[in-house]
Short mmCIF file of C-alpha atoms in Angstrom, two decimals:
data_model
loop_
_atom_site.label_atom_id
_atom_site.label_comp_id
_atom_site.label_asym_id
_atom_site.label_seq_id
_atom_site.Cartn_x
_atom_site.Cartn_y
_atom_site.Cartn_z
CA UNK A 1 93.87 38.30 -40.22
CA UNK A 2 93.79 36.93 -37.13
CA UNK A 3 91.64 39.13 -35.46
CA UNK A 4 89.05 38.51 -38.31
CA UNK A 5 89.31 34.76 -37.21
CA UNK A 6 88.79 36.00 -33.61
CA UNK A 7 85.55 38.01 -34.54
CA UNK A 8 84.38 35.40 -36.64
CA UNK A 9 84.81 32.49 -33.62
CA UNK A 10 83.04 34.99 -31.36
CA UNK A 11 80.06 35.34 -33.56
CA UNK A 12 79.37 32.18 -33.82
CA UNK A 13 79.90 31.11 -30.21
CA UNK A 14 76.91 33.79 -29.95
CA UNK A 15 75.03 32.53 -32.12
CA UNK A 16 74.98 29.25 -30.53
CA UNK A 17 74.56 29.92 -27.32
CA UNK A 18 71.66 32.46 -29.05
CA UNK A 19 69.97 29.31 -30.53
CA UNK A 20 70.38 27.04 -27.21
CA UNK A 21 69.14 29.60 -25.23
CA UNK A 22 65.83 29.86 -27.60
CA UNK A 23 65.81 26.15 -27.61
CA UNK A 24 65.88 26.31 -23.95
CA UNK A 25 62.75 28.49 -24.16
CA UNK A 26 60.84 26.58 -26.11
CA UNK A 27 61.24 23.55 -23.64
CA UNK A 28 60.40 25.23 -20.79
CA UNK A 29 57.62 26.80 -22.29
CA UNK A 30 56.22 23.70 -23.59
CA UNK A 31 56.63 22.61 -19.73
CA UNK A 32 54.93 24.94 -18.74
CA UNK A 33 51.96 24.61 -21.08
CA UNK A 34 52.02 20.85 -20.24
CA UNK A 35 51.79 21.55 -16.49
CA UNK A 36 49.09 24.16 -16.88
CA UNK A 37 46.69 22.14 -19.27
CA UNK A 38 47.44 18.88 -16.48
CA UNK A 39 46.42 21.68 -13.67
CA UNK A 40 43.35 22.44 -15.37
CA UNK A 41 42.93 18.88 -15.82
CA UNK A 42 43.63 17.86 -12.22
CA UNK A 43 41.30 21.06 -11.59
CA UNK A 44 38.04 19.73 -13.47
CA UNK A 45 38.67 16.14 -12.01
CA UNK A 46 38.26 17.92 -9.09
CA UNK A 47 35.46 19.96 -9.43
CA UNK A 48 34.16 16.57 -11.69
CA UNK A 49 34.63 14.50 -7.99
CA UNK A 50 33.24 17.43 -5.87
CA UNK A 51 30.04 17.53 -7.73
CA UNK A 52 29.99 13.74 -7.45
CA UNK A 53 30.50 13.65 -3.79
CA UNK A 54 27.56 16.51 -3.76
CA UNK A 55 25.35 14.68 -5.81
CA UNK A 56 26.15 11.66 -3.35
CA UNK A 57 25.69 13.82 -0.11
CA UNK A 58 22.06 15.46 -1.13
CA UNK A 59 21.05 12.17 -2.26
CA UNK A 60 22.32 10.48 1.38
CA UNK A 61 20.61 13.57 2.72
CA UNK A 62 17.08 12.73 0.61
CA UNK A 63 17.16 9.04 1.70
CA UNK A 64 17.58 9.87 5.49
CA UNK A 65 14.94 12.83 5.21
CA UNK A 66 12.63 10.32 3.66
CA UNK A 67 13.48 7.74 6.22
CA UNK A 68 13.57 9.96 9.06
CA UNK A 69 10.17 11.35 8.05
CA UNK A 70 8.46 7.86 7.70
CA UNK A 71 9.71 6.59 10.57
CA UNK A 72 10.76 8.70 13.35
CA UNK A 73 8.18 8.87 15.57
CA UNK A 74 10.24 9.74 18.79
CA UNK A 75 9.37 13.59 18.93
CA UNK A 76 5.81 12.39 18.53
CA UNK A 77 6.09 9.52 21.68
CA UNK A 78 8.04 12.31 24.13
CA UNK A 79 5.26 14.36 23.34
CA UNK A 80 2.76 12.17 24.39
CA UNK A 81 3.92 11.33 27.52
CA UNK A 82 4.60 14.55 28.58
CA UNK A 83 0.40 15.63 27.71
CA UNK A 84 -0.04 12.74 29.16
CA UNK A 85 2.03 12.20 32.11
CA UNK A 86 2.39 8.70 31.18
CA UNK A 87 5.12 6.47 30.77
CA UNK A 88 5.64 4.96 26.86
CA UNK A 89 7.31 2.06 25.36
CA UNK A 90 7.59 1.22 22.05
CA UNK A 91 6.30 -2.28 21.32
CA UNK A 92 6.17 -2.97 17.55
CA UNK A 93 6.87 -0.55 14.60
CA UNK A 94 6.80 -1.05 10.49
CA UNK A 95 8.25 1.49 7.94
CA UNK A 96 6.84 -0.82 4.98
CA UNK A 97 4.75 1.80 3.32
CA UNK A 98 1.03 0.61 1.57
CA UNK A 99 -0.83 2.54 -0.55
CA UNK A 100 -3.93 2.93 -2.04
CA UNK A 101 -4.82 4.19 -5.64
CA UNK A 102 -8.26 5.96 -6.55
CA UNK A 103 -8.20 6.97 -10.03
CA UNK A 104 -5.38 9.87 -9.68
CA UNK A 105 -5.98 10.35 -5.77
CA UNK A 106 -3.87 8.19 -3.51
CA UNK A 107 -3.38 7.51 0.21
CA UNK A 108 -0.80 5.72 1.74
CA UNK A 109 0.40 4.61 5.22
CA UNK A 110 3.82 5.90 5.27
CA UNK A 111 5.22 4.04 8.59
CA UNK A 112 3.28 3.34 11.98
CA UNK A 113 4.26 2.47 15.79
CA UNK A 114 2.31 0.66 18.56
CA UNK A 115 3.18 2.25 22.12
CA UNK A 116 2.30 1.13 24.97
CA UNK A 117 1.36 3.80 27.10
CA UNK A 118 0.72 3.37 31.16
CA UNK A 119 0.06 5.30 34.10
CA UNK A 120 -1.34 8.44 32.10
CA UNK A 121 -3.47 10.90 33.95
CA UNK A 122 -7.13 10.02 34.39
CA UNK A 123 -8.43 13.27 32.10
CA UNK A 124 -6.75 10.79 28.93
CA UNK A 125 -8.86 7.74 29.72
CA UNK A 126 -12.07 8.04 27.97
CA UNK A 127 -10.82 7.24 24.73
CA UNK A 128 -8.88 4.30 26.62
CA UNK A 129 -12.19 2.58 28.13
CA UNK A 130 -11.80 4.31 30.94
CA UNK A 131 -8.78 3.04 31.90
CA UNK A 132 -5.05 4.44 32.93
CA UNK A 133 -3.12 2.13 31.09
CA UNK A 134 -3.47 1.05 27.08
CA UNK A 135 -1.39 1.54 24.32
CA UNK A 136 -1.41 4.02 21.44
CA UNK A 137 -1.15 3.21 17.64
CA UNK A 138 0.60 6.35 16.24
CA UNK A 139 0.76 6.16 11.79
CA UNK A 140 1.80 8.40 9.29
CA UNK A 141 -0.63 9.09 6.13
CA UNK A 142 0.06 10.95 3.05
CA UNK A 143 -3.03 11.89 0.64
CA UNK A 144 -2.05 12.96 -2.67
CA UNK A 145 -4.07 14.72 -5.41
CA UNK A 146 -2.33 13.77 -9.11
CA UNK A 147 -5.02 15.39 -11.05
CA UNK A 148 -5.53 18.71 -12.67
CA UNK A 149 -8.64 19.66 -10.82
CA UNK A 150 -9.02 19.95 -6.69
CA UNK A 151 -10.73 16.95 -4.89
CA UNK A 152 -12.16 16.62 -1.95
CA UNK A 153 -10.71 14.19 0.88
CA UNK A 154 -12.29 13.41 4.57
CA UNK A 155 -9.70 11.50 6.27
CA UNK A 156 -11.78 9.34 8.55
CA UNK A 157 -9.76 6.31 8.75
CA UNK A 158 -11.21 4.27 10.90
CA UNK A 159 -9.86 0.59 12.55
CA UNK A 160 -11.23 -2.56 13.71
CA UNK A 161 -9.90 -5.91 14.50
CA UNK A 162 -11.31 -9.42 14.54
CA UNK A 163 -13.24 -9.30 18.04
CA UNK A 164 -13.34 -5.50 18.22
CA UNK A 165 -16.24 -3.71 20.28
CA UNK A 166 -16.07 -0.49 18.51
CA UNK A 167 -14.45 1.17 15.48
CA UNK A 168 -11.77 3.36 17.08
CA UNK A 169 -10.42 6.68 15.05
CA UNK A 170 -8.14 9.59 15.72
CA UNK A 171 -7.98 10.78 19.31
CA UNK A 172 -6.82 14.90 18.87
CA UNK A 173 -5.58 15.26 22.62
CA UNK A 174 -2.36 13.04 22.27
CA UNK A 175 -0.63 14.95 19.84
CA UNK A 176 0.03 18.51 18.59
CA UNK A 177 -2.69 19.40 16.80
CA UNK A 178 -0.97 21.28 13.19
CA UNK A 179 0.04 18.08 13.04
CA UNK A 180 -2.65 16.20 12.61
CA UNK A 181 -4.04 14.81 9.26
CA UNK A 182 -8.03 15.59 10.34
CA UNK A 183 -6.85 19.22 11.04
CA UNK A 184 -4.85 19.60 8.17
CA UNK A 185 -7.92 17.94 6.13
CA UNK A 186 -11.24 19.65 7.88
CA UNK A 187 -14.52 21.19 7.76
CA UNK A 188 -12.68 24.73 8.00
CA UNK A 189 -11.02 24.28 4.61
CA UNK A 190 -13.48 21.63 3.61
CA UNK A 191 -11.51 19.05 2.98
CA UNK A 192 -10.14 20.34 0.01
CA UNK A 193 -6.93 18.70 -2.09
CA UNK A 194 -5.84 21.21 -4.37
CA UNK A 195 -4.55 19.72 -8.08
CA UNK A 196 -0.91 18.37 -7.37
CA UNK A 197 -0.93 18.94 -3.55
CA UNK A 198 -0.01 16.64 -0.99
CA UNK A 199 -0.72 16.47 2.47
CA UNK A 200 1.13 14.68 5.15
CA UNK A 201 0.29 13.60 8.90
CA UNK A 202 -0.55 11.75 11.84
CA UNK A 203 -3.21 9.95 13.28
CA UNK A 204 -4.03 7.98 16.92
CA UNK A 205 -5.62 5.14 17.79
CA UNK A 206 -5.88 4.59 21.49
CA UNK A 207 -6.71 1.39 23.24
CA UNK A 208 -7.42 0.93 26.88
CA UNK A 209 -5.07 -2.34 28.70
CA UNK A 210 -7.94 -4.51 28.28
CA UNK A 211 -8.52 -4.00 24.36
CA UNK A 212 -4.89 -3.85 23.56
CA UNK A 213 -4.95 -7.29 24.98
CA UNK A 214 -7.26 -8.90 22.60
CA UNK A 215 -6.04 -6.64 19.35
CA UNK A 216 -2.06 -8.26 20.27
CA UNK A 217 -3.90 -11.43 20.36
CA UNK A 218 -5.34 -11.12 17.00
CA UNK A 219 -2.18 -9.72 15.94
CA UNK A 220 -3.77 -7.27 13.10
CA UNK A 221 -5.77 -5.00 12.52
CA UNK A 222 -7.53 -3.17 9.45
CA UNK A 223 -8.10 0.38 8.52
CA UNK A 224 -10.81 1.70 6.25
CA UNK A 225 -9.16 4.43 3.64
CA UNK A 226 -12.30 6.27 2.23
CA UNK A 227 -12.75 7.27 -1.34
CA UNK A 228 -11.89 11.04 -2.47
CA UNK A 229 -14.66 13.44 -3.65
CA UNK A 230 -14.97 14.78 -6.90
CA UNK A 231 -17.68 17.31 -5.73
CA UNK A 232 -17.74 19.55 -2.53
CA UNK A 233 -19.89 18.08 0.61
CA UNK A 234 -21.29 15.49 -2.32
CA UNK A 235 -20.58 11.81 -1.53
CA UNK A 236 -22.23 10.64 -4.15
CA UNK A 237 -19.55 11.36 -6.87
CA UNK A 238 -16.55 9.17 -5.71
CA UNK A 239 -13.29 9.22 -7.22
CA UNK A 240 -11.93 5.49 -7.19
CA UNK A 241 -13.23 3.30 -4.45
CA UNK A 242 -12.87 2.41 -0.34
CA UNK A 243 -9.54 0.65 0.65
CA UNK A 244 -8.10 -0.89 3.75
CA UNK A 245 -4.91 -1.03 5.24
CA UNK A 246 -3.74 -4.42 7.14
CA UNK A 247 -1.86 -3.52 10.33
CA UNK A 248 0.33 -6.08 12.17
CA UNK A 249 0.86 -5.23 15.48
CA UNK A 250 3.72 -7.89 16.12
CA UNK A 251 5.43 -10.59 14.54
CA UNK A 252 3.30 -13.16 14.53
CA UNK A 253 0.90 -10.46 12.73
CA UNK A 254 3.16 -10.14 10.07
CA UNK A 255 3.80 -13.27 9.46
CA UNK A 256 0.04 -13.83 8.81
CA UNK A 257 0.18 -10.50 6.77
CA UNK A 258 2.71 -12.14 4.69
CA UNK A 259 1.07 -15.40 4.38
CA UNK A 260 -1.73 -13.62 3.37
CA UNK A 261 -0.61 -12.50 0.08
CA UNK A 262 -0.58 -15.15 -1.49
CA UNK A 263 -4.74 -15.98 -0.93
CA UNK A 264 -7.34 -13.85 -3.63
CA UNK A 265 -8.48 -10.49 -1.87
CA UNK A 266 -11.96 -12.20 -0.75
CA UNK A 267 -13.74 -10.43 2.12
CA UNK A 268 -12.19 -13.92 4.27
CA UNK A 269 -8.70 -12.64 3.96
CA UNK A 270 -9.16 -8.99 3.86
CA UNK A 271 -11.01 -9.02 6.97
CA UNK A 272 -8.97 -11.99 8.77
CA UNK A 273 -12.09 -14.03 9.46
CA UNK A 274 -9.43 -17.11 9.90
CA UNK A 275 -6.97 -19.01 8.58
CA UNK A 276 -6.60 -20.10 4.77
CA UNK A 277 -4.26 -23.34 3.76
CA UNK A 278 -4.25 -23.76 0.45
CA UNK A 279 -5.35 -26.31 -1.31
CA UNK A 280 -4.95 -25.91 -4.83
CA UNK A 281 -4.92 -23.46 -7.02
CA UNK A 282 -4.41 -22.59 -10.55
CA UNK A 283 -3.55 -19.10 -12.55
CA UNK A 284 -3.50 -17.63 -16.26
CA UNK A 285 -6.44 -19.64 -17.59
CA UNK A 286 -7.29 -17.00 -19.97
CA UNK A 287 -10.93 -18.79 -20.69
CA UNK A 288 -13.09 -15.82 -22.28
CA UNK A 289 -16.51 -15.46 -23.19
CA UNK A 290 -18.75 -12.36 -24.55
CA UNK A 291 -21.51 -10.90 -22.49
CA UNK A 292 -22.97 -8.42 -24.71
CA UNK A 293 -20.30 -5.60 -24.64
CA UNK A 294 -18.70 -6.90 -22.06
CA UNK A 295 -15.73 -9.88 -22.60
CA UNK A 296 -15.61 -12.40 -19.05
CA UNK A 297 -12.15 -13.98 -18.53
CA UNK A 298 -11.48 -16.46 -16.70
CA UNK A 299 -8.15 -15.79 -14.68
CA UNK A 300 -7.95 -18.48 -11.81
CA UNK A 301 -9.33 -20.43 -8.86
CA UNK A 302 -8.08 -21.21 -5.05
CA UNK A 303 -9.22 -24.04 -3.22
CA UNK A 304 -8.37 -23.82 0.46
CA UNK A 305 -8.95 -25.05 3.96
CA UNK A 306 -10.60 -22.75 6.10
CA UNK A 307 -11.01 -22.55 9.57
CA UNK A 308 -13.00 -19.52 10.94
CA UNK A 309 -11.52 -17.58 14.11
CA UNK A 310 -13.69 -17.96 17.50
CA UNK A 311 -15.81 -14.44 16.16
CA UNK A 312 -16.38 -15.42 12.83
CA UNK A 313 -17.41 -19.19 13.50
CA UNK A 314 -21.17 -18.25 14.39
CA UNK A 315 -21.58 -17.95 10.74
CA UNK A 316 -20.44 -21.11 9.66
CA UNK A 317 -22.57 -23.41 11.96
CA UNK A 318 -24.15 -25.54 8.74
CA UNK A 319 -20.54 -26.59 7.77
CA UNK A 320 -19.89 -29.40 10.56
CA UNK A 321 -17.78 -31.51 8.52
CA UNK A 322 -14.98 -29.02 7.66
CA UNK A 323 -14.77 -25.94 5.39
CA UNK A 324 -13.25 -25.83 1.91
CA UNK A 325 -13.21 -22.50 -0.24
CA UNK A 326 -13.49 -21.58 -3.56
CA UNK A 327 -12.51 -18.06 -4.44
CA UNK A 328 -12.42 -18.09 -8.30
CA UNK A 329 -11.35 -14.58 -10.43
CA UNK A 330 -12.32 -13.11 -13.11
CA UNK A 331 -11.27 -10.48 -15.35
CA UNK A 332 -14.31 -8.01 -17.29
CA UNK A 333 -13.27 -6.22 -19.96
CA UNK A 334 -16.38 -3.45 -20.42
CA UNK A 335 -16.67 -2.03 -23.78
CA UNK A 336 -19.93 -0.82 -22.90
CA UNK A 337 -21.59 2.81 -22.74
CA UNK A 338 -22.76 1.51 -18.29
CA UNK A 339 -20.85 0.83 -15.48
CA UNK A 340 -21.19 -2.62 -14.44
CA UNK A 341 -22.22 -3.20 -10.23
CA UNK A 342 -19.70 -5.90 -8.63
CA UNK A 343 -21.93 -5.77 -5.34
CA UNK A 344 -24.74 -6.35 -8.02
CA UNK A 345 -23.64 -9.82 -9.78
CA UNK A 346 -24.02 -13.66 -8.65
CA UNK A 347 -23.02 -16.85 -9.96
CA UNK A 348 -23.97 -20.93 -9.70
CA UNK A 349 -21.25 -23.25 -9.15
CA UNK A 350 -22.19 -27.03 -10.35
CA UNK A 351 -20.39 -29.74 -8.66
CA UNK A 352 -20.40 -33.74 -8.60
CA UNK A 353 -20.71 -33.79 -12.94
CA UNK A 354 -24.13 -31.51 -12.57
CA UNK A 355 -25.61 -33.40 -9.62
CA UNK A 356 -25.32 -30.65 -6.88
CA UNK A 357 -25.19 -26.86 -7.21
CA UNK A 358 -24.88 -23.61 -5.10
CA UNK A 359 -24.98 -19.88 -5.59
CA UNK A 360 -21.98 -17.70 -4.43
CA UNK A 361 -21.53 -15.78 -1.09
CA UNK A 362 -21.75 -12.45 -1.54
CA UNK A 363 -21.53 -11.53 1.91
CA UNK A 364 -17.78 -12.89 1.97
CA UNK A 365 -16.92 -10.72 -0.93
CA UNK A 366 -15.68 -7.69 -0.17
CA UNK A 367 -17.79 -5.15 -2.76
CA UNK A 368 -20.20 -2.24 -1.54
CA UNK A 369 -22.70 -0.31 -3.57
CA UNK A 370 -19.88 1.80 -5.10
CA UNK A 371 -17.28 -0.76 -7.02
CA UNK A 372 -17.71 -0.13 -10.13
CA UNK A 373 -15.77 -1.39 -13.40
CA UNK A 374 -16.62 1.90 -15.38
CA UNK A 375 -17.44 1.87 -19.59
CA UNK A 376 -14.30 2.04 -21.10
CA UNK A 377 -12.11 0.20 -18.34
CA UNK A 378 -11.40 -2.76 -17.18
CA UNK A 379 -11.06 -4.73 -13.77
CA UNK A 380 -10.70 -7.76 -11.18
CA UNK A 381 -14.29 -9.45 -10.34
CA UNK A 382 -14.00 -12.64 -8.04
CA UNK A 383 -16.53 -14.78 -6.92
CA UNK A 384 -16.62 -17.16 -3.38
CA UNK A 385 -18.43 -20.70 -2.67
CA UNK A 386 -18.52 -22.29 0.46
CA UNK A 387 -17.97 -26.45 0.05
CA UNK A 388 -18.53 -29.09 2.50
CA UNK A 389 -14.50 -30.59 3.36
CA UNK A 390 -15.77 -34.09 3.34
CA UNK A 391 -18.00 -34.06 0.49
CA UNK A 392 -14.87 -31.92 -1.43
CA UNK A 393 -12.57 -34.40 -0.43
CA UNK A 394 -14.43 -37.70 -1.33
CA UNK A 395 -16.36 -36.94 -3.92
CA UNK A 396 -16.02 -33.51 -5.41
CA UNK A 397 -12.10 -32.75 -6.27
CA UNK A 398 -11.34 -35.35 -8.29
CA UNK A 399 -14.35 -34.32 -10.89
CA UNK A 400 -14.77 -30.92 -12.87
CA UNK A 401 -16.31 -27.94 -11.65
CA UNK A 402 -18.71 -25.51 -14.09
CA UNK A 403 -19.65 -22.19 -12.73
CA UNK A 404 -22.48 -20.25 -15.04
CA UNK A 405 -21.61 -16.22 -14.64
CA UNK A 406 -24.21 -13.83 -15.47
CA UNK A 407 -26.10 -11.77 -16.30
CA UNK A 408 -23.91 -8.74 -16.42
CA UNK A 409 -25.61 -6.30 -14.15
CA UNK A 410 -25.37 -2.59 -13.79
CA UNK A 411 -25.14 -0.77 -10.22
CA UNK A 412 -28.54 -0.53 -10.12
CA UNK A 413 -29.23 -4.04 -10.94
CA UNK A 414 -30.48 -3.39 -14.35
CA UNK A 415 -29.67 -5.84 -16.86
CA UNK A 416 -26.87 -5.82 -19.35
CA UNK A 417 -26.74 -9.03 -21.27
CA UNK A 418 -30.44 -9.28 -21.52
CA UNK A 419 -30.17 -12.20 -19.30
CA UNK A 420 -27.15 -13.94 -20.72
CA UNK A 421 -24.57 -16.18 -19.13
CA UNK A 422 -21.61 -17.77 -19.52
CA UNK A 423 -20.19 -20.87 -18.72
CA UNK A 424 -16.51 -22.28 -17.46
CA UNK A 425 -15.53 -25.44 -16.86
CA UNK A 426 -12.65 -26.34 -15.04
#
């Protein structure tokens, strides 16, 4: 009997210890399937913040290619003085990039850097008006075709300044050559932009001591951005229109770049014939009238003070008593089957409640033969009068001022509106 009772306390002694032991199991196995599923956890996280922190590092990598691209020109400036055997310094640079649309084609001036460049070799100083001692404007331009069709693109971007004697353009000697924008756009691939290709490079603008004097005087200067081709060695068939690029060459020339922005695009401001104050100034009119398919709106007016620079003043010898501007813009909407001509349209402005008149000055506009608001689109069309300051001032800006537009002409100068005008009042 009691060995039964033995036997029976030793089986179930077994049999717990049997059941704690599974229990036992179960915990540690449910441990260990916790701490595997927070390892693979931990392990995503990780991969999760690698990826970020790769993400991060090509983007970081992107910006300073970009940056370093657009702006680095130090490669570029060793290399010059060592073809040169002249001595460099950097005097101004800008990485503000501009560009300019045409219609699916676009150029812009990535970054640029005035150098001042002395004591070069006497072989260099042609270009430099024969002189040993100048500086060098080295810029960056990208041309870009966005359409599905190759163009055809002749980078000759020539500059100027207020005062210039010559147009000055890219001078091959002063840098490598491959990479060059006019040698990677030329006659031996004739100029072609294939569909979705863009080209980048660099172009030089030397200036002898005595012309970089009176450009840093100035303080900018202006590049002419030629239209792109639709058809090979045909420059009759322009995609978009002629640009320009403003240039400050120090800080004073930026400041006047920046004050700038605020005045209407009139051949005055893009050329820098002097200085603008304005005056007044109003935006948004929205006043429209129809001429024939075309609808005129009225968009705004400046008034401002001018006061031409020493080149420009020649041509405003009848204005003795002070110069006052009117730039006034319009907006054509052409929803006819011709392009209209900007360079082909005029205007009367009526002053002093109908008394006086005058036409506008198309010569301070800045349109050639080939702006064109095409059927179909629409586009920006100001208009510029030149006003007596004293008569303005006593008499005129206190009354109303009527301008009659018209007719709407085509590039040719044909007709549009069959000789209709419109009239705004303001």
């Amino acid at each position: 009997m009691l060995g039964r009772i033995w036997m029976l306390l030793v089986t179930m002694m077994l049999a717990v210890l049997i059941v704690s032991g599974c229990g036992n199991d179960k915990e540690e196995a449910k441990a260990d399937e916790k701490e595997n599923v927070s390892e693979e956890k931990n392990e995503e996280v990780e991969k999760e913040e690698e990826q970020e922190e790769s993400e991060t590092e090509e983007v970081e990598k992107t910006e300073e290619a970009v940056e370093t691209n657009a702006s680095d020109f130090s490669e570029l400036i060793t290399y010059m003085e060592n073809e040169t055997q002249g001595t460099a310094k950097v005097l101004y640079e800008n990485k503000e990039p501009q560009v300019h649309n045409m219609d699916g084609v676009t150029v812009s001036l990535d970054a640029y850097t005035l150098v001042e460049l002395n004591d070069f070799h006497t072989d260099f100083s042609i270009p430099f008006n024969d002189e040993t001692n100048g500086g060098v404007i080295v810029a960056q331009y990208t041309v870009t075709n966005e359409l599905d069709k190759d163009v055809y693109y002749m980078p000759a971007f020539y500059l100027s300044f207020t005062g210039a004697e010559k147009d000055y353009n890219n001078y091959r000697d002063l840098l490598p050559e491959e990479d060059q924008l006019p040698v990677k756009l030329s006659p031996s691939n004739d100029y072609v932009l294939k569909a979705g290709e863009s080209v980048t490079g660099y172009y030089t603008y030397p200036f002898g001591k005595t012309h970089l004097k009176t450009a840093l005087e100035v303080s900018t200067v202006a590049v002419d951005v030629p239209a792109a081709q639709a058809v090979k060695g045909d420059f009759g068939n322009p995609i978009g229109s002629d640009g320009q690029f403003t240039l400050s060459l120090n800080e004073a020339g930026a400041e006047k770049v920046a004050a700038n922005e605020a005045f209407y695009k009139d051949k005055v401001t893009v050329d820098d014939m002097g200085e603008k104050k304005m005056l007044k100034e109003e935006s948004g009119i929205g006043k429209s009238e129809q001429l024939g398919d075309v609808t005129v709106t009225l968009d705004g007016y400046q008034f401002t003070e001018f006061t031409p620079n020493e080149v420009e003043a020649p041509r405003f010898t009848d204005w003795t008593n002070g110069i006052v501007l009117l730039t006034v813009k319009f907006n054509l909407d052409n929803k006819g089957s011709d392009a209209i001509g900007l360079s082909s349209m005029s205007s009367t402005l009526t002053v002093n409640d109908g008394a006086q008149y005058m036409f506008d000055q198309g010569m301070l506009l800045d349109y050639s033969y080939d702006d064109l608001i095409d059927a179909g689109e629409s586009g920006e069309y100001l208009q510029i009068y030149v006003l007596d300051k004293e008569q303005y001032e006593k008499i005129w800006k206190d009354k109303s001022f009527e301008i009659e537009f018209g007719p709407i002409k085509a590039q040719d100068a044909t007709d549009l509106s069959k000789g209709k005008t419109a009239i705004f009042e303001f």
